[in-house]
mmCIF file of C-alpha atoms and ligand atoms in Angstrom:
data_model
loop_
_atom_site.group_PDB
_atom_site.id
_atom_site.type_symbol
_atom_site.label_atom_id
_atom_site.label_comp_id
_atom_site.label_asym_id
_atom_site.label_seq_id
_atom_site.Cartn_x
_atom_site.Cartn_y
_atom_site.Cartn_z
ATOM 1 C CA MET A 1 -25.560 -14.687 -11.939
ATOM 2 C CA LYS A 2 -23.538 -16.426 -9.000
ATOM 3 C CA ALA A 3 -20.493 -16.649 -11.492
ATOM 4 C CA PHE A 4 -21.059 -13.135 -12.416
ATOM 5 C CA ILE A 5 -20.846 -12.105 -8.858
ATOM 6 C CA ALA A 6 -17.814 -14.070 -8.391
ATOM 7 C CA VAL A 7 -16.066 -12.349 -11.227
ATOM 8 C CA LEU A 8 -17.120 -8.953 -10.159
ATOM 9 C CA PHE A 9 -15.911 -9.600 -6.637
ATOM 10 C CA ALA A 10 -12.519 -10.956 -7.716
ATOM 11 C CA ALA A 11 -12.252 -7.497 -9.933
ATOM 12 C CA LEU A 12 -13.058 -5.542 -6.803
ATOM 13 C CA CYS A 13 -10.456 -7.109 -4.857
ATOM 14 C CA PHE A 14 -7.642 -6.629 -7.609
ATOM 15 C CA GLU A 15 -8.528 -2.805 -8.215
ATOM 16 C CA ALA A 16 -9.868 -0.256 -5.571
ATOM 17 C CA LEU A 17 -12.698 0.811 -7.736
ATOM 18 C CA ASN A 18 -14.169 3.097 -5.244
ATOM 19 C CA ALA A 19 -10.778 4.429 -4.412
ATOM 20 C CA GLN A 20 -11.588 5.604 -0.880
ATOM 21 C CA CYS A 21 -8.720 4.688 1.593
ATOM 22 C CA PRO A 22 -9.760 2.087 3.879
ATOM 23 C CA GLU A 23 -9.916 2.859 7.785
ATOM 24 C CA PRO A 24 -6.744 1.459 9.626
ATOM 25 C CA ASP A 25 -9.048 0.309 12.254
ATOM 26 C CA THR A 26 -10.971 -2.218 10.239
ATOM 27 C CA LEU A 27 -8.323 -3.030 7.558
ATOM 28 C CA GLN A 28 -8.888 -6.751 6.355
ATOM 29 C CA ASP A 29 -8.584 -8.646 3.327
ATOM 30 C CA ALA A 30 -11.598 -9.952 1.141
ATOM 31 C CA GLU A 31 -12.032 -12.849 3.379
ATOM 32 C CA GLY A 32 -11.869 -11.112 6.463
ATOM 33 C CA ASN A 33 -8.283 -11.758 7.625
ATOM 34 C CA LYS A 34 -6.427 -9.019 9.499
ATOM 35 C CA LEU A 35 -4.185 -7.269 7.277
ATOM 36 C CA CYS A 36 -0.819 -5.318 8.318
ATOM 37 C CA ALA A 37 -1.069 -2.930 5.455
ATOM 38 C CA ARG A 38 -2.505 -1.987 2.138
ATOM 39 C CA MET A 39 -0.578 -0.436 -0.558
ATOM 40 C CA PHE A 40 -1.873 1.237 -3.673
ATOM 41 C CA GLN A 41 -0.490 1.875 -7.358
ATOM 42 C CA HIS A 42 -2.294 5.445 -7.612
ATOM 43 C CA SER A 43 -3.226 8.538 -5.425
ATOM 44 C CA SER A 44 -5.449 11.241 -6.109
ATOM 45 C CA TYR A 45 -5.607 14.995 -5.361
ATOM 46 C CA TYR A 46 -8.896 14.279 -3.536
ATOM 47 C CA TYR A 47 -8.437 12.515 -0.345
ATOM 48 C CA ASP A 48 -11.662 10.742 -0.454
ATOM 49 C CA GLN A 49 -10.379 9.095 -3.783
ATOM 50 C CA SER A 50 -6.828 8.503 -3.203
ATOM 51 C CA CYS A 51 -6.333 4.922 -2.676
ATOM 52 C CA GLN A 52 -6.390 4.037 -6.322
ATOM 53 C CA GLY A 53 -5.587 1.399 -8.914
ATOM 54 C CA LYS A 54 -4.014 -1.838 -8.152
ATOM 55 C CA VAL A 55 -4.137 -3.185 -4.511
ATOM 56 C CA LEU A 56 -1.363 -4.972 -2.468
ATOM 57 C CA ASP A 57 -2.336 -6.826 0.388
ATOM 58 C CA VAL A 58 0.104 -7.098 3.211
ATOM 59 C CA TYR A 59 -0.039 -9.581 6.134
ATOM 60 C CA PRO A 60 1.366 -9.465 9.536
ATOM 61 C CA GLY A 61 4.952 -10.325 9.648
ATOM 62 C CA GLU A 62 5.370 -10.039 5.872
ATOM 63 C CA ASP A 63 9.077 -9.447 5.056
ATOM 64 C CA TYR A 64 9.767 -8.646 1.255
ATOM 65 C CA PRO A 65 13.132 -7.238 0.572
ATOM 66 C CA ILE A 66 12.617 -7.547 -3.205
ATOM 67 C CA LEU A 67 9.151 -6.542 -4.474
ATOM 68 C CA THR A 68 8.042 -7.988 -7.724
ATOM 69 C CA TRP A 69 8.588 -6.263 -10.934
ATOM 70 C CA ALA A 70 4.905 -5.391 -10.845
ATOM 71 C CA TRP A 71 5.168 -3.440 -7.722
ATOM 72 C CA ASP A 72 8.708 -2.132 -7.549
ATOM 73 C CA ASN A 73 8.681 1.615 -7.702
ATOM 74 C CA ARG A 74 4.895 1.670 -8.359
ATOM 75 C CA ILE A 75 3.189 2.500 -5.078
ATOM 76 C CA SER A 76 1.573 5.789 -4.633
ATOM 77 C CA SER A 77 -0.638 5.816 -1.313
ATOM 78 C CA LEU A 78 -0.935 3.040 1.464
ATOM 79 C CA VAL A 79 -2.673 2.325 4.852
ATOM 80 C CA VAL A 80 -1.303 0.768 7.749
ATOM 81 C CA ALA A 81 -3.727 -1.022 10.155
ATOM 82 C CA LYS A 82 -3.966 -0.173 13.820
ATOM 83 C CA SER A 83 -1.095 -1.405 16.026
ATOM 84 C CA CYS A 84 0.830 -2.271 13.168
ATOM 85 C CA SER A 85 3.968 -0.733 11.535
ATOM 86 C CA LEU A 86 5.482 -0.911 7.921
ATOM 87 C CA THR A 87 9.038 -0.336 7.207
ATOM 88 C CA VAL A 88 9.801 0.549 3.722
ATOM 89 C CA TRP A 89 13.147 0.718 1.494
ATOM 90 C CA SER A 90 13.841 2.924 -1.468
ATOM 91 C CA ARG A 91 16.169 0.066 -2.959
ATOM 92 C CA SER A 92 15.784 -3.480 -2.874
ATOM 93 C CA LYS A 93 17.378 -5.996 -0.218
ATOM 94 C CA LYS A 94 16.784 -3.189 2.569
ATOM 95 C CA GLU A 95 19.256 -0.555 0.754
ATOM 96 C CA GLY A 96 18.728 3.099 0.150
ATOM 97 C CA SER A 97 16.576 5.108 2.242
ATOM 98 C CA LYS A 98 14.506 3.619 4.943
ATOM 99 C CA LYS A 99 11.046 4.882 6.500
ATOM 100 C CA THR A 100 8.731 3.525 8.861
ATOM 101 C CA PHE A 101 5.016 4.307 8.879
ATOM 102 C CA SER A 102 2.830 3.905 12.050
ATOM 103 C CA ALA A 103 -0.926 3.034 12.055
ATOM 104 C CA GLY A 104 -2.578 5.452 9.595
ATOM 105 C CA ILE A 105 -3.140 6.716 6.111
ATOM 106 C CA ALA A 106 -0.521 7.943 3.756
ATOM 107 C CA TYR A 107 -2.843 9.627 1.260
ATOM 108 C CA HIS A 108 0.114 10.852 -1.039
ATOM 109 C CA LEU A 109 3.358 9.354 -0.844
ATOM 110 C CA LYS A 110 4.520 12.291 -2.697
ATOM 111 C CA ASP A 111 4.080 14.371 0.381
ATOM 112 C CA VAL A 112 6.325 12.194 2.105
ATOM 113 C CA LYS A 113 9.885 13.442 2.011
ATOM 114 C CA ASP A 114 13.015 11.306 1.400
ATOM 115 C CA GLY A 115 15.777 13.419 2.169
ATOM 116 C CA LEU A 116 16.234 16.851 1.069
ATOM 117 C CA PHE A 117 14.665 16.625 -2.493
ATOM 118 C CA GLY A 118 13.395 13.321 -2.918
ATOM 119 C CA ASP A 119 9.779 11.698 -1.787
ATOM 120 C CA TRP A 120 8.312 8.361 -1.541
ATOM 121 C CA ASN A 121 6.054 8.344 -4.633
ATOM 122 C CA ASP A 122 6.760 5.334 -6.896
ATOM 123 C CA SER A 123 9.973 4.389 -4.671
ATOM 124 C CA ILE A 124 9.430 1.640 -2.475
ATOM 125 C CA SER A 125 11.367 -1.301 -3.467
ATOM 126 C CA GLY A 126 10.814 -3.440 -0.490
ATOM 127 C CA TYR A 127 9.072 -3.690 2.756
ATOM 128 C CA TYR A 128 8.705 -5.047 6.294
ATOM 129 C CA CYS A 129 5.381 -5.297 8.164
ATOM 130 C CA THR A 130 4.798 -6.307 11.801
ATOM 131 C CA CYS A 131 1.764 -6.031 14.200
ATOM 132 C CA ARG A 132 1.626 -5.934 18.123
ATOM 133 C CA MET A 133 -0.537 -8.811 19.578
HETATM 134 C C1 NAG B 1 3.901 9.353 -8.812
HETATM 135 O O1 NAG B 1 4.783 8.942 -9.788
HETATM 136 C C2 NAG B 1 4.183 8.657 -10.943
HETATM 137 C C3 NAG B 1 5.099 7.928 -12.015
HETATM 138 O O2 NAG B 1 6.405 8.936 -11.975
HETATM 139 C C4 NAG B 1 3.458 9.718 -11.674
HETATM 140 O O3 NAG B 1 2.789 9.168 -12.817
HETATM 141 C C5 NAG B 1 2.397 10.233 -10.518
HETATM 142 O O4 NAG B 1 1.797 11.360 -11.006
HETATM 143 C C6 NAG B 1 3.219 10.559 -9.315
HETATM 144 N N1 NAG B 1 2.087 10.970 -8.280
HETATM 145 C C7 NAG B 1 2.171 12.286 -7.970
HETATM 146 C C8 NAG B 1 1.025 12.476 -6.865
HETATM 147 O O5 NAG B 1 2.976 13.239 -8.428
HETATM 148 CA CA1 CA B 2 12.939 2.159 -5.463
#
């Protein structure tokens, strides 16, 4: 039974099953460590289900100019923790367009414009996240 719960918990950490976006004020990982941001593979029309799919936890000070293959151009929603800010680039090595998100919930990166015609859905290729003390 214990093993079963452990497996279930691991699964929950990996996929946002309930899909409700976490609150910026209480954003933390499964062990209770403070996060800078959390990014999600999918979004939904429904705001209360918009943080879906695989979950990428981002810790304060993380600087990832090159996303792994599994995450490159795959992020569709994100949450930035209270007193933190997340800067993203549309191309790796901090090239392409750049955008900074302050604390809050971006339910649909599709709705966040990148220039006149583009948007940030499935576009993020690198990021830097920082928090004030
Ligand atoms: C985001 O991009 C993916 C891949 O192109 C697509 O499947 C998904 O529907 C897009 N999301 C929205 C809200 O348009
Ligand atoms: Ca990109």
